[in-house]
């Protein structure tokens, strides 16, 4: 089914429509791989415990899952009635108009680009440390990052089925090792016995719950991308909603269990101190303690493959966003091309790989630390941007169905999206308040203050939607025919 407006597919003209037969399992694998389970458990969870609300951090995954599940209800309803693959910008366009849709499109590109490049920084660092530890010559982290970009670009250039199979294998392995670790903690009773202390109100609201919520929401980034694979799904109206619900529920349960097990492994009284000693090595120390040296080696290898799976999945998401935006007349037409053999958005893939490589080079020239700055800063930008995008999309769902009356189910079109909107706006406000702490902008007393770094990073989130609004105004005034063509892709 062709869902984008582009050149006719006559002989000698390339097709611009993506096609495929992805099922629920394949799509779930790709979006959950983007959430990078082992990276979250091994990297983000210790930081959430250390910088967030300590022992109560596992509860933040429950809060995030509930908010995002409410959002998913409206997202799934729109998927059934708006047969387009653009997800955020398409749904916002249909609900709130083309200018808002274009603003959302550029904010979405910022979201997925920043989260992907942040992980490229982390994987480059991890590879450099790992190989140096094995006796190999010391190579700068950014060279490993660039090598990872090349491998991901190769897979992204080819058919989506290849990426889904690679992601499936890696995902099963990393989820499996974490479940084995959690099982070992449960069987042994942990350090001080098993308890529900992480979910006690006084623990939930201890420390800096806003920072904890930031890390928790960041762990879910990618699940909402199920709608982007609409054109490549077997039965979009059924496959996409099912994949969305399975992804958000599965991610929520998994992260809650894994982070709870991490707290139990060291005990509520000692877990904060252990995280403070070396948060990056906490998962390795925990695995060594409960699964021995072999388990530690396995999880170290899988931590690297987990990050690789993450960047590959986000690469697929970004290339399809660019492809859809191209066919909507928003980005250059060449980005909308589809490879005649691999049936992939190959030009978009090449451009995305080049973009990631350029950013890594810029970060290297600026001398940024790959973990404390590249990973932490830009993951924070992506988290705030995604919360804003989801909130706007929830509002668009309500407005769209109120206007069209295509779906009269009150829960699906008003109540759930409305509650999701409130939760997401609240989350965005909390993230903004605590954002300076993420980048180290604090006063002598450790309180967050909006310094230069905070201002610049938050400005990115403000500027990108403006680009979309300016483009909409330009098209409307100078190229009215092109502006009218955008109707087919994002409504309004």
CSV table of C-alpha atoms in Angstrom, one decimal:
chain,number,residue,atom,x,y,z
A,1,UNK,CA,0.0,0.0,0.0
A,2,UNK,CA,1.4,3.4,-1.0
A,3,UNK,CA,0.9,5.9,1.7
A,4,UNK,CA,3.2,8.7,0.7
A,5,UNK,CA,2.9,11.1,-2.2
A,6,UNK,CA,5.8,10.9,-4.6
A,7,UNK,CA,6.7,10.1,-8.2
A,8,UNK,CA,4.8,7.4,-10.0
A,9,UNK,CA,6.5,4.1,-10.1
A,10,UNK,CA,6.7,3.8,-13.9
A,11,UNK,CA,9.5,1.9,-15.6
A,12,UNK,CA,12.8,3.7,-15.0
A,13,UNK,CA,11.5,5.6,-12.0
A,14,UNK,CA,12.4,4.4,-8.5
A,15,UNK,CA,9.8,3.5,-6.0
A,16,UNK,CA,9.3,5.7,-3.0
A,17,UNK,CA,7.1,3.4,-0.9
A,18,UNK,CA,8.5,1.1,1.7
A,19,UNK,CA,7.1,-2.4,1.8
A,20,UNK,CA,7.6,-5.5,4.0
A,21,UNK,CA,6.0,-8.2,6.1
A,22,UNK,CA,7.2,-7.4,9.6
A,23,UNK,CA,5.1,-9.1,12.3
A,24,UNK,CA,4.5,-8.1,15.9
A,25,UNK,CA,7.5,-9.9,17.2
A,26,UNK,CA,9.9,-8.3,14.6
A,27,UNK,CA,8.7,-4.8,15.3
A,28,UNK,CA,8.8,-5.3,19.1
A,29,UNK,CA,12.4,-6.6,18.8
A,30,UNK,CA,13.4,-3.4,16.9
A,31,UNK,CA,11.7,-0.9,19.2
A,32,UNK,CA,12.7,-2.7,22.5
A,33,UNK,CA,16.3,-3.0,21.2
A,34,UNK,CA,16.2,0.8,20.8
A,35,UNK,CA,15.4,1.0,24.5
A,36,UNK,CA,18.6,-1.0,25.0
A,37,UNK,CA,17.6,-3.1,28.0
A,38,UNK,CA,21.1,-4.0,29.2
A,39,UNK,CA,22.5,-0.5,28.6
A,40,UNK,CA,19.7,0.8,30.8
A,41,UNK,CA,20.2,-1.7,33.5
A,42,UNK,CA,24.0,-1.4,33.5
A,43,UNK,CA,24.4,2.3,32.7
A,44,UNK,CA,21.3,4.3,33.4
A,45,UNK,CA,19.9,2.5,36.5
A,46,UNK,CA,23.0,2.9,38.6
A,47,UNK,CA,23.0,6.6,37.7
A,48,UNK,CA,19.3,6.9,38.5
A,49,UNK,CA,20.0,5.4,41.9
A,50,UNK,CA,23.0,7.6,42.5
A,51,UNK,CA,21.7,10.9,41.2
A,52,UNK,CA,18.0,10.3,41.5
A,53,UNK,CA,15.9,9.0,44.3
A,54,UNK,CA,18.3,6.2,45.5
A,55,UNK,CA,16.6,3.1,46.8
A,56,UNK,CA,13.2,4.3,45.4
A,57,UNK,CA,14.5,4.5,41.8
A,58,UNK,CA,12.8,1.3,40.6
A,59,UNK,CA,9.4,2.9,41.3
A,60,UNK,CA,10.1,5.5,38.6
A,61,UNK,CA,9.9,2.8,36.0
A,62,UNK,CA,6.4,2.0,37.3
A,63,UNK,CA,5.4,5.7,37.1
A,64,UNK,CA,6.8,6.0,33.6
A,65,UNK,CA,5.2,2.9,32.4
A,66,UNK,CA,1.7,4.0,33.6
A,67,UNK,CA,2.1,7.4,31.9
A,68,UNK,CA,3.4,6.0,28.7
A,69,UNK,CA,0.8,3.2,28.6
A,70,UNK,CA,-1.9,5.9,28.7
A,71,UNK,CA,-0.1,7.7,25.9
A,72,UNK,CA,0.0,4.4,23.9
A,73,UNK,CA,-3.8,4.1,24.0
A,74,UNK,CA,-4.2,7.3,22.0
A,75,UNK,CA,-1.3,6.5,19.8
A,76,UNK,CA,-2.9,3.1,18.9
A,77,UNK,CA,-6.2,4.7,18.2
A,78,UNK,CA,-4.7,7.1,15.7
A,79,UNK,CA,-2.8,4.3,14.1
A,80,UNK,CA,-6.0,2.7,13.1
A,81,UNK,CA,-7.6,5.8,11.6
A,82,UNK,CA,-4.5,7.6,10.1
A,83,UNK,CA,-2.8,5.2,7.7
A,84,UNK,CA,0.5,7.0,7.6
A,85,UNK,CA,4.0,6.0,8.8
A,86,UNK,CA,5.1,9.3,10.2
A,87,UNK,CA,4.0,8.7,13.8
A,88,UNK,CA,4.5,11.9,15.8
A,89,UNK,CA,4.6,14.5,13.0
A,90,UNK,CA,1.8,12.8,11.0
A,91,UNK,CA,-0.5,12.5,14.0
A,92,UNK,CA,0.2,16.0,15.3
A,93,UNK,CA,-0.4,17.3,11.7
A,94,UNK,CA,-3.8,15.6,11.5
A,95,UNK,CA,-4.8,16.8,14.9
A,96,UNK,CA,-3.3,20.3,15.2
A,97,UNK,CA,-2.5,21.3,11.6
A,98,UNK,CA,0.5,21.2,9.3
A,99,UNK,CA,2.6,23.9,11.1
A,100,UNK,CA,2.4,21.9,14.3
A,101,UNK,CA,3.1,18.7,12.4
A,102,UNK,CA,6.3,20.2,10.9
A,103,UNK,CA,7.4,21.5,14.2
A,104,UNK,CA,7.0,18.1,15.7
A,105,UNK,CA,8.9,16.5,12.8
A,106,UNK,CA,12.0,18.5,13.4
A,107,UNK,CA,11.8,18.0,17.2
A,108,UNK,CA,11.5,14.2,16.6
A,109,UNK,CA,14.6,14.3,14.4
A,110,UNK,CA,16.5,16.0,17.2
A,111,UNK,CA,15.2,13.4,19.7
A,112,UNK,CA,16.3,10.3,17.8
A,113,UNK,CA,19.6,11.9,16.6
A,114,UNK,CA,20.7,13.0,20.0
A,115,UNK,CA,19.8,9.7,21.7
A,116,UNK,CA,21.6,7.8,19.0
A,117,UNK,CA,24.8,9.9,19.0
A,118,UNK,CA,24.9,9.7,22.8
A,119,UNK,CA,25.0,6.0,22.6
A,120,UNK,CA,27.7,6.1,19.9
A,121,UNK,CA,29.8,8.1,22.4
A,122,UNK,CA,29.3,5.5,25.1
A,123,UNK,CA,30.0,2.5,22.9
A,124,UNK,CA,33.1,4.1,21.6
A,125,UNK,CA,34.4,4.6,25.1
A,126,UNK,CA,33.4,1.0,26.1
A,127,UNK,CA,35.2,-0.5,23.1
A,128,UNK,CA,38.3,1.5,23.7
A,129,UNK,CA,38.5,0.5,27.4
A,130,UNK,CA,37.7,-3.2,26.6
A,131,UNK,CA,40.3,-3.7,23.9
A,132,UNK,CA,42.9,-1.7,25.8
A,133,UNK,CA,42.3,-4.1,28.8
A,134,UNK,CA,42.9,-7.0,26.5
A,135,UNK,CA,46.3,-5.7,25.5
A,136,UNK,CA,45.4,-4.0,22.2
A,137,UNK,CA,46.9,-0.7,21.3
A,138,UNK,CA,45.1,2.3,22.8
A,139,UNK,CA,42.8,3.8,20.2
A,140,UNK,CA,40.7,7.0,20.8
A,141,UNK,CA,37.1,6.4,21.6
A,142,UNK,CA,35.8,8.4,18.6
A,143,UNK,CA,37.5,6.0,16.2
A,144,UNK,CA,35.6,3.1,17.6
A,145,UNK,CA,32.4,5.2,17.4
A,146,UNK,CA,33.1,5.9,13.8
A,147,UNK,CA,33.7,2.2,13.1
A,148,UNK,CA,30.3,1.4,14.8
A,149,UNK,CA,28.6,4.0,12.6
A,150,UNK,CA,30.0,2.3,9.5
A,151,UNK,CA,28.7,-1.1,10.5
A,152,UNK,CA,25.3,0.2,11.5
A,153,UNK,CA,25.2,2.1,8.2
A,154,UNK,CA,25.9,-1.0,6.3
A,155,UNK,CA,23.0,-2.9,8.0
A,156,UNK,CA,20.7,0.1,7.7
A,157,UNK,CA,21.4,0.3,3.9
A,158,UNK,CA,20.1,-3.3,3.4
A,159,UNK,CA,16.6,-4.7,3.8
A,160,UNK,CA,14.9,-4.2,7.1
A,161,UNK,CA,14.5,-7.9,7.7
A,162,UNK,CA,18.2,-8.3,8.2
A,163,UNK,CA,18.3,-5.6,10.8
A,164,UNK,CA,15.3,-7.2,12.6
A,165,UNK,CA,17.0,-10.6,12.7
A,166,UNK,CA,20.3,-9.1,14.1
A,167,UNK,CA,18.4,-7.1,16.7
A,168,UNK,CA,16.3,-10.1,17.7
A,169,UNK,CA,19.3,-12.3,18.5
A,170,UNK,CA,21.1,-9.5,20.5
A,171,UNK,CA,17.9,-8.6,22.3
A,172,UNK,CA,17.2,-12.2,23.5
A,173,UNK,CA,20.8,-12.5,24.7
A,174,UNK,CA,20.8,-9.3,26.8
A,175,UNK,CA,17.4,-9.8,28.3
A,176,UNK,CA,18.3,-13.4,29.1
A,177,UNK,CA,21.4,-12.5,31.1
A,178,UNK,CA,19.6,-9.9,33.1
A,179,UNK,CA,16.8,-12.3,34.0
A,180,UNK,CA,19.4,-14.9,35.0
A,181,UNK,CA,21.1,-12.3,37.3
A,182,UNK,CA,17.7,-11.2,38.7
A,183,UNK,CA,16.9,-14.9,39.3
A,184,UNK,CA,20.2,-15.4,41.2
A,185,UNK,CA,19.5,-12.5,43.4
A,186,UNK,CA,16.0,-13.7,44.2
A,187,UNK,CA,17.1,-17.3,44.9
A,188,UNK,CA,19.9,-16.2,47.2
A,189,UNK,CA,17.7,-13.6,48.9
A,190,UNK,CA,20.0,-10.7,48.0
A,191,UNK,CA,22.3,-9.0,50.6
A,192,UNK,CA,19.7,-8.3,53.3
A,193,UNK,CA,16.7,-10.3,52.2
A,194,UNK,CA,14.0,-9.4,49.7
A,195,UNK,CA,11.7,-6.5,50.3
A,196,UNK,CA,9.4,-3.9,48.7
A,197,UNK,CA,11.3,-1.0,50.2
A,198,UNK,CA,12.0,0.6,46.8
A,199,UNK,CA,8.2,1.2,46.4
A,200,UNK,CA,7.6,2.7,49.9
A,201,UNK,CA,6.5,6.4,49.6
A,202,UNK,CA,9.4,7.8,51.7
A,203,UNK,CA,11.9,6.1,49.4
A,204,UNK,CA,10.0,7.1,46.2
A,205,UNK,CA,10.2,10.8,47.1
A,206,UNK,CA,13.7,10.7,48.6
A,207,UNK,CA,16.7,12.4,47.0
A,208,UNK,CA,16.0,13.9,43.6
A,209,UNK,CA,12.9,12.1,42.2
A,210,UNK,CA,12.9,14.4,39.2
A,211,UNK,CA,16.3,13.2,38.1
A,212,UNK,CA,15.2,9.6,38.7
A,213,UNK,CA,12.1,10.2,36.5
A,214,UNK,CA,14.3,11.6,33.8
A,215,UNK,CA,16.5,8.4,33.7
A,216,UNK,CA,13.3,6.2,33.8
A,217,UNK,CA,11.6,7.9,30.9
A,218,UNK,CA,14.8,7.9,28.9
A,219,UNK,CA,14.7,4.1,29.2
A,220,UNK,CA,11.5,3.9,27.2
A,221,UNK,CA,12.6,6.0,24.2
A,222,UNK,CA,12.0,4.0,21.1
A,223,UNK,CA,8.8,2.1,22.0
A,224,UNK,CA,6.6,4.8,20.3
A,225,UNK,CA,8.4,4.2,17.0
A,226,UNK,CA,6.2,1.2,16.2
A,227,UNK,CA,4.0,3.4,14.0
A,228,UNK,CA,7.0,4.4,11.9
A,229,UNK,CA,7.2,0.8,10.6
A,230,UNK,CA,3.6,0.8,9.4
A,231,UNK,CA,4.4,0.4,5.7
A,232,UNK,CA,6.6,-2.6,6.4
A,233,UNK,CA,4.1,-4.4,8.7
A,234,UNK,CA,2.0,-7.4,7.7
A,235,UNK,CA,-1.3,-6.0,9.0
A,236,UNK,CA,-0.7,-2.4,10.2
A,237,UNK,CA,-4.1,-1.9,11.9
A,238,UNK,CA,-3.5,-4.9,14.1
A,239,UNK,CA,0.3,-5.3,14.2
A,240,UNK,CA,1.2,-1.7,15.2
A,241,UNK,CA,-1.2,-1.4,18.2
A,242,UNK,CA,-0.3,-4.9,19.5
A,243,UNK,CA,3.4,-4.2,19.1
A,244,UNK,CA,3.0,-0.8,20.9
A,245,UNK,CA,1.3,-2.3,24.0
A,246,UNK,CA,3.6,-5.2,24.2
A,247,UNK,CA,6.6,-3.0,24.0
A,248,UNK,CA,5.7,-0.5,26.7
A,249,UNK,CA,4.3,-3.1,29.1
A,250,UNK,CA,7.3,-5.4,28.5
A,251,UNK,CA,9.8,-2.6,29.0
A,252,UNK,CA,8.1,-1.4,32.1
A,253,UNK,CA,8.0,-4.8,33.8
A,254,UNK,CA,11.5,-5.7,32.8
A,255,UNK,CA,13.1,-2.5,34.0
A,256,UNK,CA,11.2,-2.5,37.3
A,257,UNK,CA,12.3,-6.1,38.0
A,258,UNK,CA,15.9,-5.6,37.0
A,259,UNK,CA,16.4,-2.3,39.0
A,260,UNK,CA,14.6,-3.8,42.0
A,261,UNK,CA,17.0,-6.8,41.8
A,262,UNK,CA,19.9,-4.4,41.6
A,263,UNK,CA,18.9,-2.8,44.8
A,264,UNK,CA,18.2,-6.1,46.5
A,265,UNK,CA,21.6,-7.4,45.4
A,266,UNK,CA,23.4,-4.9,47.6
A,267,UNK,CA,20.7,-4.1,50.1
A,268,UNK,CA,18.8,-0.8,50.7
A,269,UNK,CA,21.4,0.3,53.2
A,270,UNK,CA,24.4,-0.1,50.9
A,271,UNK,CA,23.2,0.2,47.3
A,272,UNK,CA,23.7,4.0,47.2
A,273,UNK,CA,27.3,3.7,48.4
A,274,UNK,CA,28.0,0.9,45.8
A,275,UNK,CA,26.6,3.0,43.0
A,276,UNK,CA,28.6,6.0,44.2
A,277,UNK,CA,31.9,4.1,44.0
A,278,UNK,CA,31.7,3.4,40.3
A,279,UNK,CA,28.2,3.5,38.7
A,280,UNK,CA,29.6,2.3,35.3
A,281,UNK,CA,31.0,-0.9,36.8
A,282,UNK,CA,28.1,-1.6,39.2
A,283,UNK,CA,26.4,-4.1,36.9
A,284,UNK,CA,29.7,-5.9,36.4
A,285,UNK,CA,30.4,-6.1,40.1
A,286,UNK,CA,26.9,-7.4,40.8
A,287,UNK,CA,27.2,-10.0,38.1
A,288,UNK,CA,30.6,-11.1,39.4
A,289,UNK,CA,29.2,-11.4,42.9
A,290,UNK,CA,26.1,-13.5,41.9
A,291,UNK,CA,27.1,-15.3,38.6
A,292,UNK,CA,30.9,-15.4,39.0
A,293,UNK,CA,33.7,-14.5,36.5
A,294,UNK,CA,32.0,-16.3,33.5
A,295,UNK,CA,28.8,-14.3,34.1
A,296,UNK,CA,30.8,-11.1,34.3
A,297,UNK,CA,32.5,-11.8,31.0
A,298,UNK,CA,29.3,-12.6,29.3
A,299,UNK,CA,27.5,-9.5,30.5
A,300,UNK,CA,30.5,-7.3,29.5
A,301,UNK,CA,30.3,-8.6,26.0
A,302,UNK,CA,26.5,-8.2,25.9
A,303,UNK,CA,26.7,-4.7,27.2
A,304,UNK,CA,28.6,-3.8,24.0
A,305,UNK,CA,26.2,-5.6,21.7
A,306,UNK,CA,23.3,-4.0,23.6
A,307,UNK,CA,24.6,-0.6,22.7
A,308,UNK,CA,25.1,-1.7,19.1
A,309,UNK,CA,21.5,-3.0,18.9
A,310,UNK,CA,20.4,0.4,20.3
A,311,UNK,CA,22.1,2.5,17.7
A,312,UNK,CA,21.1,0.1,14.9
A,313,UNK,CA,17.4,0.4,15.9
A,314,UNK,CA,17.5,4.2,16.2
A,315,UNK,CA,19.3,4.3,12.8
A,316,UNK,CA,16.3,2.5,11.3
A,317,UNK,CA,13.9,4.9,13.0
A,318,UNK,CA,15.7,8.1,11.9
A,319,UNK,CA,16.1,6.9,8.3
A,320,UNK,CA,12.3,6.2,8.1
A,321,UNK,CA,11.5,9.6,9.6
A,322,UNK,CA,13.6,11.3,7.0
A,323,UNK,CA,12.1,9.1,4.2
A,324,UNK,CA,8.5,10.0,5.3
A,325,UNK,CA,9.4,13.7,5.6
A,326,UNK,CA,11.0,13.7,2.2
A,327,UNK,CA,7.9,12.2,0.6
A,328,UNK,CA,5.9,14.9,2.5
A,329,UNK,CA,7.9,17.5,0.6
A,330,UNK,CA,9.6,18.7,3.9
A,331,UNK,CA,13.1,17.3,3.2
A,332,UNK,CA,15.0,17.0,-0.1
A,333,UNK,CA,13.3,14.6,-2.5
A,334,UNK,CA,16.3,12.2,-2.8
A,335,UNK,CA,15.8,11.1,0.8
A,336,UNK,CA,12.5,9.5,-0.2
A,337,UNK,CA,14.1,7.0,-2.6
A,338,UNK,CA,13.9,3.3,-1.9
A,339,UNK,CA,16.6,0.8,-3.0
A,340,UNK,CA,15.3,-1.4,-5.9
A,341,UNK,CA,16.9,-4.5,-4.4
A,342,UNK,CA,17.0,-4.0,-0.6
A,343,UNK,CA,13.7,-2.1,-0.5
A,344,UNK,CA,15.3,0.2,2.1
A,345,UNK,CA,15.5,4.0,2.3
A,346,UNK,CA,19.1,3.7,1.3
A,347,UNK,CA,19.8,7.4,0.6
A,348,UNK,CA,18.3,8.4,3.9
A,349,UNK,CA,20.4,5.8,5.6
A,350,UNK,CA,23.6,7.2,4.0
A,351,UNK,CA,22.7,10.7,5.0
A,352,UNK,CA,22.0,9.7,8.6
A,353,UNK,CA,25.3,7.8,8.9
A,354,UNK,CA,27.1,10.9,7.6
A,355,UNK,CA,25.3,13.1,10.1
A,356,UNK,CA,26.2,10.8,13.1
A,357,UNK,CA,29.8,10.7,11.9
A,358,UNK,CA,30.1,14.5,11.6
A,359,UNK,CA,28.7,14.9,15.1
A,360,UNK,CA,31.1,12.4,16.6
A,361,UNK,CA,34.0,14.3,14.9
A,362,UNK,CA,32.8,17.6,16.3
A,363,UNK,CA,32.5,16.2,19.8
A,364,UNK,CA,36.0,14.8,19.5
A,365,UNK,CA,37.4,18.1,18.3
A,366,UNK,CA,35.7,19.8,21.2
A,367,UNK,CA,37.3,17.3,23.6
A,368,UNK,CA,34.0,16.2,25.2
A,369,UNK,CA,34.1,13.2,27.5
A,370,UNK,CA,32.2,10.3,25.7
A,371,UNK,CA,30.3,9.3,28.8
A,372,UNK,CA,29.9,12.2,31.2
A,373,UNK,CA,29.2,14.7,28.4
A,374,UNK,CA,28.3,13.1,25.1
A,375,UNK,CA,26.2,10.3,26.6
A,376,UNK,CA,24.7,12.1,29.6
A,377,UNK,CA,24.1,15.5,28.0
A,378,UNK,CA,22.5,14.4,24.8
A,379,UNK,CA,20.5,11.6,26.4
A,380,UNK,CA,19.0,14.3,28.6
A,381,UNK,CA,18.1,16.4,25.6
A,382,UNK,CA,16.4,13.4,24.0
A,383,UNK,CA,14.4,12.6,27.2
A,384,UNK,CA,13.0,16.1,27.5
A,385,UNK,CA,12.2,16.3,23.8
A,386,UNK,CA,10.4,13.0,23.7
A,387,UNK,CA,8.3,14.0,26.7
A,388,UNK,CA,7.2,17.2,24.9
A,389,UNK,CA,6.5,15.3,21.7
A,390,UNK,CA,4.4,12.7,23.4
A,391,UNK,CA,2.4,15.4,25.3
A,392,UNK,CA,1.7,17.3,22.0
A,393,UNK,CA,0.7,14.0,20.3
A,394,UNK,CA,-1.7,13.2,23.1
A,395,UNK,CA,-3.3,16.6,22.7
A,396,UNK,CA,-3.5,16.0,18.9
A,397,UNK,CA,-5.3,12.7,19.4
A,398,UNK,CA,-8.0,14.4,21.6
A,399,UNK,CA,-8.5,17.2,19.1
A,400,UNK,CA,-8.5,14.9,16.0
A,401,UNK,CA,-11.2,12.6,17.3
A,402,UNK,CA,-13.3,15.4,18.8
A,403,UNK,CA,-13.3,17.0,15.3
A,404,UNK,CA,-13.8,13.9,13.1
A,405,UNK,CA,-15.9,11.7,15.4
A,406,UNK,CA,-14.3,8.7,13.7
A,407,UNK,CA,-13.8,6.9,17.0
A,408,UNK,CA,-16.4,7.5,19.8
A,409,UNK,CA,-14.7,5.3,22.4
A,410,UNK,CA,-14.3,7.8,25.3
A,411,UNK,CA,-11.4,5.9,27.0
A,412,UNK,CA,-9.3,5.6,23.9
A,413,UNK,CA,-9.8,9.1,22.5
A,414,UNK,CA,-10.3,11.4,25.5
A,415,UNK,CA,-9.7,9.9,28.9
A,416,UNK,CA,-6.5,7.9,28.4
A,417,UNK,CA,-4.9,10.6,26.1
A,418,UNK,CA,-5.9,13.3,28.5
A,419,UNK,CA,-4.4,11.5,31.5
A,420,UNK,CA,-1.3,10.8,29.4
A,421,UNK,CA,-1.1,14.5,28.5
A,422,UNK,CA,-1.2,15.6,32.1
A,423,UNK,CA,1.4,13.0,33.1
A,424,UNK,CA,3.8,13.9,30.3
A,425,UNK,CA,3.5,17.7,30.8
A,426,UNK,CA,4.2,17.1,34.5
A,427,UNK,CA,7.2,15.0,33.7
A,428,UNK,CA,8.5,17.6,31.2
A,429,UNK,CA,8.3,20.3,33.9
A,430,UNK,CA,10.1,18.2,36.4
A,431,UNK,CA,12.8,17.3,33.9
A,432,UNK,CA,13.4,21.0,33.1
A,433,UNK,CA,13.7,21.9,36.7
A,434,UNK,CA,16.3,19.2,37.4
A,435,UNK,CA,18.0,19.4,34.0
A,436,UNK,CA,21.0,21.4,35.2
A,437,UNK,CA,21.9,18.7,37.6
A,438,UNK,CA,22.3,16.3,34.7
A,439,UNK,CA,24.9,18.5,33.1
A,440,UNK,CA,26.6,19.6,36.3
A,441,UNK,CA,25.2,23.1,36.5
A,442,UNK,CA,24.8,23.4,40.2
A,443,UNK,CA,25.7,26.0,42.9
A,444,UNK,CA,27.9,25.5,45.9
A,445,UNK,CA,25.1,23.8,47.8
A,446,UNK,CA,24.5,21.3,45.0
A,447,UNK,CA,21.2,23.0,43.8
A,448,UNK,CA,20.4,23.2,40.1
A,449,UNK,CA,21.2,26.5,38.4
A,450,UNK,CA,20.7,27.2,34.7
A,451,UNK,CA,24.2,27.8,33.4
A,452,UNK,CA,25.7,28.0,29.9
A,453,UNK,CA,25.6,24.3,29.2
A,454,UNK,CA,22.0,23.9,30.3
A,455,UNK,CA,20.9,27.0,28.3
A,456,UNK,CA,22.6,25.8,25.1
A,457,UNK,CA,21.1,22.2,25.3
A,458,UNK,CA,17.6,23.4,26.2
A,459,UNK,CA,17.9,26.0,23.3
A,460,UNK,CA,18.2,23.0,20.9
A,461,UNK,CA,14.8,21.8,22.0
A,462,UNK,CA,13.3,25.2,21.5
A,463,UNK,CA,14.9,26.0,18.2
A,464,UNK,CA,14.1,22.8,16.3
A,465,UNK,CA,10.3,23.2,16.4
A,466,UNK,CA,10.8,26.8,15.3
A,467,UNK,CA,12.5,25.5,12.2
A,468,UNK,CA,9.4,23.6,11.3
A,469,UNK,CA,7.1,26.5,11.9
A,470,UNK,CA,9.3,28.8,9.8
A,471,UNK,CA,9.3,26.2,7.0
A,472,UNK,CA,5.5,25.9,7.1
A,473,UNK,CA,5.2,29.7,6.9
A,474,UNK,CA,7.7,29.8,4.0
A,475,UNK,CA,5.9,27.1,2.0
A,476,UNK,CA,2.5,28.7,2.6
A,477,UNK,CA,3.7,32.1,1.3
A,478,UNK,CA,6.2,31.2,-1.4
A,479,UNK,CA,5.3,27.7,-2.5
A,480,UNK,CA,1.5,27.3,-2.0
A,481,UNK,CA,1.4,24.2,-4.2
A,482,UNK,CA,4.1,22.5,-2.2
A,483,UNK,CA,2.3,23.5,1.0
A,484,UNK,CA,-0.9,22.0,-0.3
A,485,UNK,CA,0.9,18.7,-1.2
A,486,UNK,CA,2.0,18.3,2.4
A,487,UNK,CA,-1.7,17.7,3.1
A,488,UNK,CA,-1.4,14.2,1.9
A,489,UNK,CA,1.3,13.3,4.3
A,490,UNK,CA,0.6,15.1,7.5
A,491,UNK,CA,-3.0,16.4,7.2
A,492,UNK,CA,-3.9,19.8,8.6
